[in-house]
Structure formats: structure tokens, C-alpha cells
């Protein structure tokens, strides 16, 4: 989630203690479900993974939505990544160093890295890939003030020099959009290459229907010894979450990307199923199109925020799996104001106060607005119904429009909506990612397609990008969250946990806080 060039995204601060130290080496993941109660993992087999949306595009430099991102990251890998706790770790880089002045980053590639076709990965490929990222200026473009990228293939080094210290840079490099591809697409045209791209990831594309399923085959040249254990991974497109669950319970697919919260307990307690429940960097939210006169009125937005019982909504729609939100940044990300706002809400649930707030607006007698939601998502449908009933108490009539996911995305990106339910998602473990994506009026998404702007937030956002990690940076992000909670360009409803489901024969999945899953350690019971 990012803005246009020269605007920061996600970041991890350049702490003084890390100035000359590389992060810990990557380890194979077994977070999530276990390795079979002490059983020896078995190699082979194809795991079928059910998803609510198909992968429609595999260009790592132009995509952002989860349907594509979590397909792309199985093919392309980055110099550095993060583990299931959000800690940054070396990945394709064997080590990295940051100069004392914070201007020079030196990455040393692992020895013997190869692409899935067996060709060698070169340091020059990293330069080509990062420069293509910059040239495409897509939704997750590199936004650090990069002055130069120098490479040495013999020494396996990539040296990136910045014009000035830039706190978020290392975390920015963990995004899938910073993945490595061969220089000049390995001799193919860009179009042909992206139909079946080769990368360093654990899997390579074997068949792909952009409107349907995506089939992967094991990368025989993967850099993690003996991995992946699977011979293949099939992404199966099923447009409805209840149908996904039915197919999981019937054993027709091995795992599903999203378990409906209403069914989490049954999946967790099922004799033939397992629930993977972990913290995430996602927030379910209500977004206002502030180009609409009614929602351009801050008093209207504040009145709506005070009308909604967010703990009640979270309990009713997530069945105890999610925590009600009180600030933009989730608790799993540093500098979240959630605990402070829980204790002292900026706008507490108070219908009487909401009516007074609406009376201050230009619409004291209420109005009619349409809430846009994607079909096939039972939780959002339920949230919409609760919002409809709640806002009727203050004279606002809500009409609910439910459309297919592809059309939903087209509509809100064209600002063709009044207000909507959608999720915000950080791509890496720094608070700046969400703040930039949701509050930068010059960014790629224009404040998450709300058209919200506040000069003070913009000023603080820039300060947060250059302030070293520590108390001063924390103060900046706490202030930003305070302002956003009062301006209400969107209402964070609850912090969404990662709820993945598997059959009992699946082991070794690693659930990441950005919502993705790593499969290189996954294995299936041989029986």
C-alpha cells in the first residue's frame, strides 16, 4: 500500500543499535499449524488452496490487492523479508549492513542463488528489478530518496546509496514489489515473461487462468535446501466464503485462505480440520467518500462514529475472533494507539452525542446514502445491516448495494460510491505504511479513495518518515492517530485476525501478519 514516488510507505526505523548490523538469517517457518505432532515431514503431493479471488495479474510492480500479491510472492522474493512476528530477516541477502550515517545499505546475496529455470541470480538483477519498480511507479513503488544502486556480481553485493537518511527503507524492501527478476526478463519480452515468470520463490507457474485457478509446480532450484516439500500448489478460485468452507469440510480442498469468523470455532474443533489463528496488520473499516457533500461534512462523519457500537459489531460479526478497533494502526504494529484509545476513546459510542453532532452539520435532519459492499462476504453483509439499523436512530437512511468483488474494486477506485466497507492492510511492520496509504492526499490511493486531506497530518507524516525510531517517532504517530480518530475519514471497526483453515492432513504452513502464507515448509500426510 503506497503512494506516488518520493512519498514514503512502510518502514522499519534505522535504529542506532542496528546501524552496522545485519538482521538474523532467514529460517524455515513452521508457525501456524504444527509439523504433525512430531511426525517426520513427507515430501511430495500437491496442496489445493481455496481463495475468494483469482490471481489476475502477476506483475509485481503494478499490483497491490491480496488476490495478486499473495500469488506473486510465491514466485518472486526479496533481499529482506519478515517472519510471522513481523521481525525483519535476511532472505535472498545472506547479510546486510547499514552505514553509521544511514545513507548506505550493503546487501550480500546468498551464494548459489538460482531462478526456477536453473539460471544464476546476479547482483545486477537486483538493480534491474529495483529500477523497474521505480520506473513503473506503481502502488508499491520504492519511495526512498535513492541516489545510486551499484552492484558487483563477483562479490555478490548490492550497494544502495540514499540522498538522505530515510527511516522506512529497510522495511520498504520487504514488500513483494521489491522482488528480484532476471535482467531484461531473461531474454523474453516483458509480456511473454509475465505470462509465466521465473523467480527465486519456492514455486513456479505451471498453468494459469487469470479468471480462475493458478497452478504452481515445485522450484527444483530453490535456495532453501530440501524445500519446498510439496511437488505442487494449486490456487483454486471459489467466489463465496461459505462454499470455500463447505469444500474444506468435505476434504475437496486442503486449505482455505479465509475462514468466516462465524465458523472459526467449528473449524478449530473439527476432527478433520485445523484453524490457523494469528495476529495481522489488517483492519476492517468503513470508508467515506469525502467528495460526497454529506461525507465532506466532518460533523456527519463524527456523528456516525458515535452512533456505532464497535465492540458490539466486532462481537456480533467476528464471534470473538477480532478486537474492536479504536485507532488506525493495529496493535501488532509498533506505535499503535489502540490501548490508549480503548482507555480514553476519541469518539465514544453515544447516540445522544451523535444526534447533537449531526445537529451541528449541514444535514441536521439526516439524509439517504448507499453503502457499497462486495458480495460473497458474510461478515461485511452483517456489518452493513448493523450500520443500517444503527444510523436509522439518528435519521440517516442507509441503502445497501452488494456487487461482485471485481466490480466493487472498480467502483471505489473510481470514487463511485457514498461509503463502503473494506479492509486496510499494511504490507510491512511499520506504522508509516498504513498512515501513508490512508492519509496521503498525493499518494497512489488518494487517502484510500476517500479524498481526505489534512495539512497537519501530511506534515506529521513527512516527519515520521525521517525521524529516527524512538520516543519522538512514537509521539508523531500517536498524534496522527488522534487527529484521524477525530476527523473520521474512515472508521476502523475491528482488527482482523488471520483465520486460515486446513484439513488435518496439512502441516507446516507459516501464517504471516500481512495475510500471506508461506508454503515452502508445508507438507501433506502420505496416507
PDB file of N, CA and C in Angstrom, residues 362-433:
ATOM      1  N   UNK A 362     -24.481  20.205   8.280  1.00  0.00           N
ATOM      2  CA  UNK A 362     -25.378  20.780   7.282  1.00  0.00           C
ATOM      3  C   UNK A 362     -26.556  19.892   6.975  1.00  0.00           C
ATOM      4  N   UNK A 363     -26.673  18.764   7.703  1.00  0.00           N
ATOM      5  CA  UNK A 363     -27.739  17.792   7.453  1.00  0.00           C
ATOM      6  C   UNK A 363     -28.378  17.369   8.779  1.00  0.00           C
ATOM      7  N   UNK A 364     -28.908  18.333   9.531  1.00  0.00           N
ATOM      8  CA  UNK A 364     -29.445  18.004  10.868  1.00  0.00           C
ATOM      9  C   UNK A 364     -30.637  17.054  10.835  1.00  0.00           C
ATOM     10  N   UNK A 365     -31.332  16.999   9.709  1.00  0.00           N
ATOM     11  CA  UNK A 365     -32.499  16.117   9.598  1.00  0.00           C
ATOM     12  C   UNK A 365     -32.166  14.789   8.940  1.00  0.00           C
ATOM     13  N   UNK A 366     -30.889  14.556   8.706  1.00  0.00           N
ATOM     14  CA  UNK A 366     -30.471  13.295   8.103  1.00  0.00           C
ATOM     15  C   UNK A 366     -30.489  13.333   6.593  1.00  0.00           C
ATOM     16  N   UNK A 367     -30.239  12.196   5.982  1.00  0.00           N
ATOM     17  CA  UNK A 367     -30.171  12.078   4.530  1.00  0.00           C
ATOM     18  C   UNK A 367     -30.147  10.600   4.186  1.00  0.00           C
ATOM     19  N   UNK A 368     -30.097  10.297   2.902  1.00  0.00           N
ATOM     20  CA  UNK A 368     -30.015   8.907   2.433  1.00  0.00           C
ATOM     21  C   UNK A 368     -28.675   8.684   1.742  1.00  0.00           C
ATOM     22  N   UNK A 369     -28.022   7.585   2.066  1.00  0.00           N
ATOM     23  CA  UNK A 369     -26.739   7.258   1.448  1.00  0.00           C
ATOM     24  C   UNK A 369     -26.681   5.765   1.184  1.00  0.00           C
ATOM     25  N   UNK A 370     -25.881   5.389   0.190  1.00  0.00           N
ATOM     26  CA  UNK A 370     -25.742   3.983  -0.186  1.00  0.00           C
ATOM     27  C   UNK A 370     -24.406   3.443   0.300  1.00  0.00           C
ATOM     28  N   UNK A 371     -24.464   2.324   1.004  1.00  0.00           N
ATOM     29  CA  UNK A 371     -23.250   1.641   1.461  1.00  0.00           C
ATOM     30  C   UNK A 371     -22.903   0.535   0.471  1.00  0.00           C
ATOM     31  N   UNK A 372     -21.689   0.600  -0.091  1.00  0.00           N
ATOM     32  CA  UNK A 372     -21.227  -0.367  -1.082  1.00  0.00           C
ATOM     33  C   UNK A 372     -20.437  -1.465  -0.387  1.00  0.00           C
ATOM     34  N   UNK A 373     -20.778  -2.728  -0.697  1.00  0.00           N
ATOM     35  CA  UNK A 373     -20.045  -3.861  -0.140  1.00  0.00           C
ATOM     36  C   UNK A 373     -19.839  -4.910  -1.234  1.00  0.00           C
ATOM     37  N   UNK A 374     -18.800  -5.737  -1.092  1.00  0.00           N
ATOM     38  CA  UNK A 374     -18.607  -6.828  -2.052  1.00  0.00           C
ATOM     39  C   UNK A 374     -19.480  -8.019  -1.688  1.00  0.00           C
ATOM     40  N   UNK A 375     -20.036  -8.668  -2.662  1.00  0.00           N
ATOM     41  CA  UNK A 375     -20.837  -9.863  -2.407  1.00  0.00           C
ATOM     42  C   UNK A 375     -19.930 -11.026  -2.027  1.00  0.00           C
ATOM     43  N   UNK A 376     -20.510 -12.052  -1.416  1.00  0.00           N
ATOM     44  CA  UNK A 376     -19.748 -13.243  -1.063  1.00  0.00           C
ATOM     45  C   UNK A 376     -19.000 -13.131   0.239  1.00  0.00           C
ATOM     46  N   UNK A 377     -19.179 -12.014   0.959  1.00  0.00           N
ATOM     47  CA  UNK A 377     -18.501 -11.822   2.238  1.00  0.00           C
ATOM     48  C   UNK A 377     -19.565 -11.645   3.310  1.00  0.00           C
ATOM     49  N   UNK A 378     -19.823 -12.696   4.058  1.00  0.00           N
ATOM     50  CA  UNK A 378     -20.921 -12.696   5.019  1.00  0.00           C
ATOM     51  C   UNK A 378     -20.707 -11.706   6.153  1.00  0.00           C
ATOM     52  N   UNK A 379     -19.459 -11.525   6.594  1.00  0.00           N
ATOM     53  CA  UNK A 379     -19.191 -10.593   7.696  1.00  0.00           C
ATOM     54  C   UNK A 379     -19.510  -9.161   7.291  1.00  0.00           C
ATOM     55  N   UNK A 380     -19.114  -8.783   6.091  1.00  0.00           N
ATOM     56  CA  UNK A 380     -19.386  -7.411   5.646  1.00  0.00           C
ATOM     57  C   UNK A 380     -20.881  -7.179   5.430  1.00  0.00           C
ATOM     58  N   UNK A 381     -21.558  -8.192   4.974  1.00  0.00           N
ATOM     59  CA  UNK A 381     -23.008  -8.063   4.820  1.00  0.00           C
ATOM     60  C   UNK A 381     -23.668  -7.820   6.173  1.00  0.00           C
ATOM     61  N   UNK A 382     -23.178  -8.518   7.195  1.00  0.00           N
ATOM     62  CA  UNK A 382     -23.739  -8.350   8.527  1.00  0.00           C
ATOM     63  C   UNK A 382     -23.392  -6.974   9.108  1.00  0.00           C
ATOM     64  N   UNK A 383     -22.146  -6.527   8.893  1.00  0.00           N
ATOM     65  CA  UNK A 383     -21.768  -5.195   9.359  1.00  0.00           C
ATOM     66  C   UNK A 383     -22.663  -4.140   8.715  1.00  0.00           C
ATOM     67  N   UNK A 384     -22.882  -4.280   7.417  1.00  0.00           N
ATOM     68  CA  UNK A 384     -23.718  -3.307   6.700  1.00  0.00           C
ATOM     69  C   UNK A 384     -25.122  -3.245   7.285  1.00  0.00           C
ATOM     70  N   UNK A 385     -25.675  -4.381   7.621  1.00  0.00           N
ATOM     71  CA  UNK A 385     -27.016  -4.408   8.206  1.00  0.00           C
ATOM     72  C   UNK A 385     -27.047  -3.721   9.569  1.00  0.00           C
ATOM     73  N   UNK A 386     -26.005  -3.932  10.366  1.00  0.00           N
ATOM     74  CA  UNK A 386     -25.937  -3.273  11.677  1.00  0.00           C
ATOM     75  C   UNK A 386     -25.793  -1.766  11.505  1.00  0.00           C
ATOM     76  N   UNK A 387     -24.959  -1.347  10.561  1.00  0.00           N
ATOM     77  CA  UNK A 387     -24.813   0.083  10.291  1.00  0.00           C
ATOM     78  C   UNK A 387     -26.144   0.676   9.848  1.00  0.00           C
ATOM     79  N   UNK A 388     -26.849  -0.030   8.996  1.00  0.00           N
ATOM     80  CA  UNK A 388     -28.144   0.429   8.502  1.00  0.00           C
ATOM     81  C   UNK A 388     -29.118   0.651   9.663  1.00  0.00           C
ATOM     82  N   UNK A 389     -29.196  -0.321  10.556  1.00  0.00           N
ATOM     83  CA  UNK A 389     -30.098  -0.215  11.704  1.00  0.00           C
ATOM     84  C   UNK A 389     -29.651   0.884  12.672  1.00  0.00           C
ATOM     85  N   UNK A 390     -28.353   1.004  12.891  1.00  0.00           N
ATOM     86  CA  UNK A 390     -27.834   1.982  13.850  1.00  0.00           C
ATOM     87  C   UNK A 390     -28.042   3.410  13.372  1.00  0.00           C
ATOM     88  N   UNK A 391     -27.752   3.675  12.103  1.00  0.00           N
ATOM     89  CA  UNK A 391     -27.849   5.049  11.608  1.00  0.00           C
ATOM     90  C   UNK A 391     -29.292   5.514  11.466  1.00  0.00           C
ATOM     91  N   UNK A 392     -30.209   4.574  11.385  1.00  0.00           N
ATOM     92  CA  UNK A 392     -31.629   4.954  11.361  1.00  0.00           C
ATOM     93  C   UNK A 392     -32.005   5.697  12.647  1.00  0.00           C
ATOM     94  N   UNK A 393     -31.285   5.413  13.739  1.00  0.00           N
ATOM     95  CA  UNK A 393     -31.572   6.063  15.022  1.00  0.00           C
ATOM     96  C   UNK A 393     -31.296   7.566  14.985  1.00  0.00           C
ATOM     97  N   UNK A 394     -30.428   8.013  14.087  1.00  0.00           N
ATOM     98  CA  UNK A 394     -30.136   9.444  14.020  1.00  0.00           C
ATOM     99  C   UNK A 394     -30.658  10.064  12.722  1.00  0.00           C
ATOM    100  N   UNK A 395     -31.520   9.334  12.021  1.00  0.00           N
ATOM    101  CA  UNK A 395     -32.177   9.896  10.843  1.00  0.00           C
ATOM    102  C   UNK A 395     -31.457   9.711   9.531  1.00  0.00           C
ATOM    103  N   UNK A 396     -30.418   8.882   9.508  1.00  0.00           N
ATOM    104  CA  UNK A 396     -29.705   8.618   8.258  1.00  0.00           C
ATOM    105  C   UNK A 396     -30.193   7.290   7.699  1.00  0.00           C
ATOM    106  N   UNK A 397     -30.720   7.327   6.475  1.00  0.00           N
ATOM    107  CA  UNK A 397     -31.222   6.126   5.822  1.00  0.00           C
ATOM    108  C   UNK A 397     -30.102   5.510   4.982  1.00  0.00           C
ATOM    109  N   UNK A 398     -29.819   4.244   5.240  1.00  0.00           N
ATOM    110  CA  UNK A 398     -28.746   3.553   4.526  1.00  0.00           C
ATOM    111  C   UNK A 398     -29.329   2.504   3.594  1.00  0.00           C
ATOM    112  N   UNK A 399     -28.972   2.609   2.322  1.00  0.00           N
ATOM    113  CA  UNK A 399     -29.322   1.582   1.341  1.00  0.00           C
ATOM    114  C   UNK A 399     -28.050   0.778   1.071  1.00  0.00           C
ATOM    115  N   UNK A 400     -28.171  -0.525   1.035  1.00  0.00           N
ATOM    116  CA  UNK A 400     -27.010  -1.405   0.871  1.00  0.00           C
ATOM    117  C   UNK A 400     -26.948  -1.916  -0.566  1.00  0.00           C
ATOM    118  N   UNK A 401     -25.803  -1.734  -1.202  1.00  0.00           N
ATOM    119  CA  UNK A 401     -25.585  -2.235  -2.562  1.00  0.00           C
ATOM    120  C   UNK A 401     -24.466  -3.270  -2.525  1.00  0.00           C
ATOM    121  N   UNK A 402     -24.782  -4.514  -2.837  1.00  0.00           N
ATOM    122  CA  UNK A 402     -23.813  -5.603  -2.820  1.00  0.00           C
ATOM    123  C   UNK A 402     -23.514  -6.035  -4.255  1.00  0.00           C
ATOM    124  N   UNK A 403     -22.243  -5.952  -4.647  1.00  0.00           N
ATOM    125  CA  UNK A 403     -21.851  -6.288  -6.016  1.00  0.00           C
ATOM    126  C   UNK A 403     -20.628  -7.203  -5.985  1.00  0.00           C
ATOM    127  N   UNK A 404     -20.341  -7.844  -7.120  1.00  0.00           N
ATOM    128  CA  UNK A 404     -19.209  -8.770  -7.163  1.00  0.00           C
ATOM    129  C   UNK A 404     -17.903  -8.026  -6.891  1.00  0.00           C
ATOM    130  N   UNK A 405     -16.902  -8.779  -6.409  1.00  0.00           N
ATOM    131  CA  UNK A 405     -15.665  -8.186  -5.920  1.00  0.00           C
ATOM    132  C   UNK A 405     -14.946  -7.352  -6.980  1.00  0.00           C
ATOM    133  N   UNK A 406     -14.884  -7.840  -8.204  1.00  0.00           N
ATOM    134  CA  UNK A 406     -14.185  -7.106  -9.260  1.00  0.00           C
ATOM    135  C   UNK A 406     -14.858  -5.760  -9.517  1.00  0.00           C
ATOM    136  N   UNK A 407     -16.182  -5.764  -9.588  1.00  0.00           N
ATOM    137  CA  UNK A 407     -16.916  -4.517  -9.805  1.00  0.00           C
ATOM    138  C   UNK A 407     -16.789  -3.584  -8.608  1.00  0.00           C
ATOM    139  N   UNK A 408     -16.792  -4.161  -7.415  1.00  0.00           N
ATOM    140  CA  UNK A 408     -16.613  -3.380  -6.192  1.00  0.00           C
ATOM    141  C   UNK A 408     -15.306  -2.596  -6.254  1.00  0.00           C
ATOM    142  N   UNK A 409     -14.236  -3.276  -6.642  1.00  0.00           N
ATOM    143  CA  UNK A 409     -12.935  -2.604  -6.724  1.00  0.00           C
ATOM    144  C   UNK A 409     -12.936  -1.505  -7.783  1.00  0.00           C
ATOM    145  N   UNK A 410     -13.551  -1.771  -8.896  1.00  0.00           N
ATOM    146  CA  UNK A 410     -13.627  -0.753  -9.947  1.00  0.00           C
ATOM    147  C   UNK A 410     -14.383   0.474  -9.468  1.00  0.00           C
ATOM    148  N   UNK A 411     -15.466   0.238  -8.744  1.00  0.00           N
ATOM    149  CA  UNK A 411     -16.312   1.336  -8.294  1.00  0.00           C
ATOM    150  C   UNK A 411     -15.605   2.251  -7.291  1.00  0.00           C
ATOM    151  N   UNK A 412     -15.014   1.659  -6.261  1.00  0.00           N
ATOM    152  CA  UNK A 412     -14.437   2.555  -5.259  1.00  0.00           C
ATOM    153  C   UNK A 412     -13.174   3.238  -5.771  1.00  0.00           C
ATOM    154  N   UNK A 413     -12.444   2.581  -6.662  1.00  0.00           N
ATOM    155  CA  UNK A 413     -11.264   3.221  -7.223  1.00  0.00           C
ATOM    156  C   UNK A 413     -11.622   4.371  -8.164  1.00  0.00           C
ATOM    157  N   UNK A 414     -12.842   4.347  -8.659  1.00  0.00           N
ATOM    158  CA  UNK A 414     -13.339   5.445  -9.494  1.00  0.00           C
ATOM    159  C   UNK A 414     -14.089   6.481  -8.655  1.00  0.00           C
ATOM    160  N   UNK A 415     -14.043   6.343  -7.333  1.00  0.00           N
ATOM    161  CA  UNK A 415     -14.781   7.216  -6.411  1.00  0.00           C
ATOM    162  C   UNK A 415     -16.279   7.171  -6.676  1.00  0.00           C
ATOM    163  N   UNK A 416     -16.751   6.046  -7.190  1.00  0.00           N
ATOM    164  CA  UNK A 416     -18.173   5.889  -7.494  1.00  0.00           C
ATOM    165  C   UNK A 416     -18.857   5.169  -6.340  1.00  0.00           C
ATOM    166  N   UNK A 417     -18.906   5.819  -5.200  1.00  0.00           N
ATOM    167  CA  UNK A 417     -19.559   5.241  -4.026  1.00  0.00           C
ATOM    168  C   UNK A 417     -19.823   6.358  -3.024  1.00  0.00           C
ATOM    169  N   UNK A 418     -20.751   6.115  -2.086  1.00  0.00           N
ATOM    170  CA  UNK A 418     -21.005   7.054  -0.996  1.00  0.00           C
ATOM    171  C   UNK A 418     -20.124   6.704   0.205  1.00  0.00           C
ATOM    172  N   UNK A 419     -20.362   5.520   0.765  1.00  0.00           N
ATOM    173  CA  UNK A 419     -19.452   4.968   1.752  1.00  0.00           C
ATOM    174  C   UNK A 419     -19.435   3.455   1.589  1.00  0.00           C
ATOM    175  N   UNK A 420     -18.399   2.821   2.124  1.00  0.00           N
ATOM    176  CA  UNK A 420     -18.210   1.392   1.833  1.00  0.00           C
ATOM    177  C   UNK A 420     -17.556   0.699   3.011  1.00  0.00           C
ATOM    178  N   UNK A 421     -17.611  -0.623   2.983  1.00  0.00           N
ATOM    179  CA  UNK A 421     -16.862  -1.445   3.927  1.00  0.00           C
ATOM    180  C   UNK A 421     -15.725  -2.110   3.163  1.00  0.00           C
ATOM    181  N   UNK A 422     -14.516  -1.944   3.664  1.00  0.00           N
ATOM    182  CA  UNK A 422     -13.341  -2.518   3.020  1.00  0.00           C
ATOM    183  C   UNK A 422     -12.293  -2.734   4.108  1.00  0.00           C
ATOM    184  N   UNK A 423     -11.211  -3.344   3.748  1.00  0.00           N
ATOM    185  CA  UNK A 423     -10.154  -3.568   4.731  1.00  0.00           C
ATOM    186  C   UNK A 423      -8.918  -2.766   4.368  1.00  0.00           C
ATOM    187  N   UNK A 424      -8.222  -2.304   5.389  1.00  0.00           N
ATOM    188  CA  UNK A 424      -6.911  -1.704   5.210  1.00  0.00           C
ATOM    189  C   UNK A 424      -5.871  -2.729   5.620  1.00  0.00           C
ATOM    190  N   UNK A 425      -4.741  -2.704   4.969  1.00  0.00           N
ATOM    191  CA  UNK A 425      -3.738  -3.747   5.211  1.00  0.00           C
ATOM    192  C   UNK A 425      -2.344  -3.153   5.072  1.00  0.00           C
ATOM    193  N   UNK A 426      -1.531  -3.307   6.096  1.00  0.00           N
ATOM    194  CA  UNK A 426      -0.133  -2.917   5.976  1.00  0.00           C
ATOM    195  C   UNK A 426       0.634  -4.054   5.316  1.00  0.00           C
ATOM    196  N   UNK A 427       1.609  -3.699   4.515  1.00  0.00           N
ATOM    197  CA  UNK A 427       2.408  -4.701   3.822  1.00  0.00           C
ATOM    198  C   UNK A 427       3.707  -5.024   4.534  1.00  0.00           C
ATOM    199  N   UNK A 428       4.042  -4.241   5.544  1.00  0.00           N
ATOM    200  CA  UNK A 428       5.273  -4.468   6.299  1.00  0.00           C
ATOM    201  C   UNK A 428       5.112  -3.855   7.689  1.00  0.00           C
ATOM    202  N   UNK A 429       6.031  -4.184   8.601  1.00  0.00           N
ATOM    203  CA  UNK A 429       5.780  -3.927  10.021  1.00  0.00           C
ATOM    204  C   UNK A 429       6.073  -2.529  10.534  1.00  0.00           C
ATOM    205  N   UNK A 430       5.751  -1.506   9.778  1.00  0.00           N
ATOM    206  CA  UNK A 430       5.994  -0.153  10.241  1.00  0.00           C
ATOM    207  C   UNK A 430       4.712   0.662  10.140  1.00  0.00           C
ATOM    208  N   UNK A 431       4.450   1.573  11.074  1.00  0.00           N
ATOM    209  CA  UNK A 431       3.193   2.321  11.064  1.00  0.00           C
ATOM    210  C   UNK A 431       3.024   3.237   9.869  1.00  0.00           C
ATOM    211  N   UNK A 432       4.126   3.649   9.261  1.00  0.00           N
ATOM    212  CA  UNK A 432       4.016   4.598   8.169  1.00  0.00           C
ATOM    213  C   UNK A 432       3.273   4.042   6.965  1.00  0.00           C
ATOM    214  N   UNK A 433       3.281   2.723   6.789  1.00  0.00           N
ATOM    215  CA  UNK A 433       2.610   2.149   5.629  1.00  0.00           C
ATOM    216  C   UNK A 433       1.136   2.469   5.604  1.00  0.00           C
TER     217      UNK A 433
END
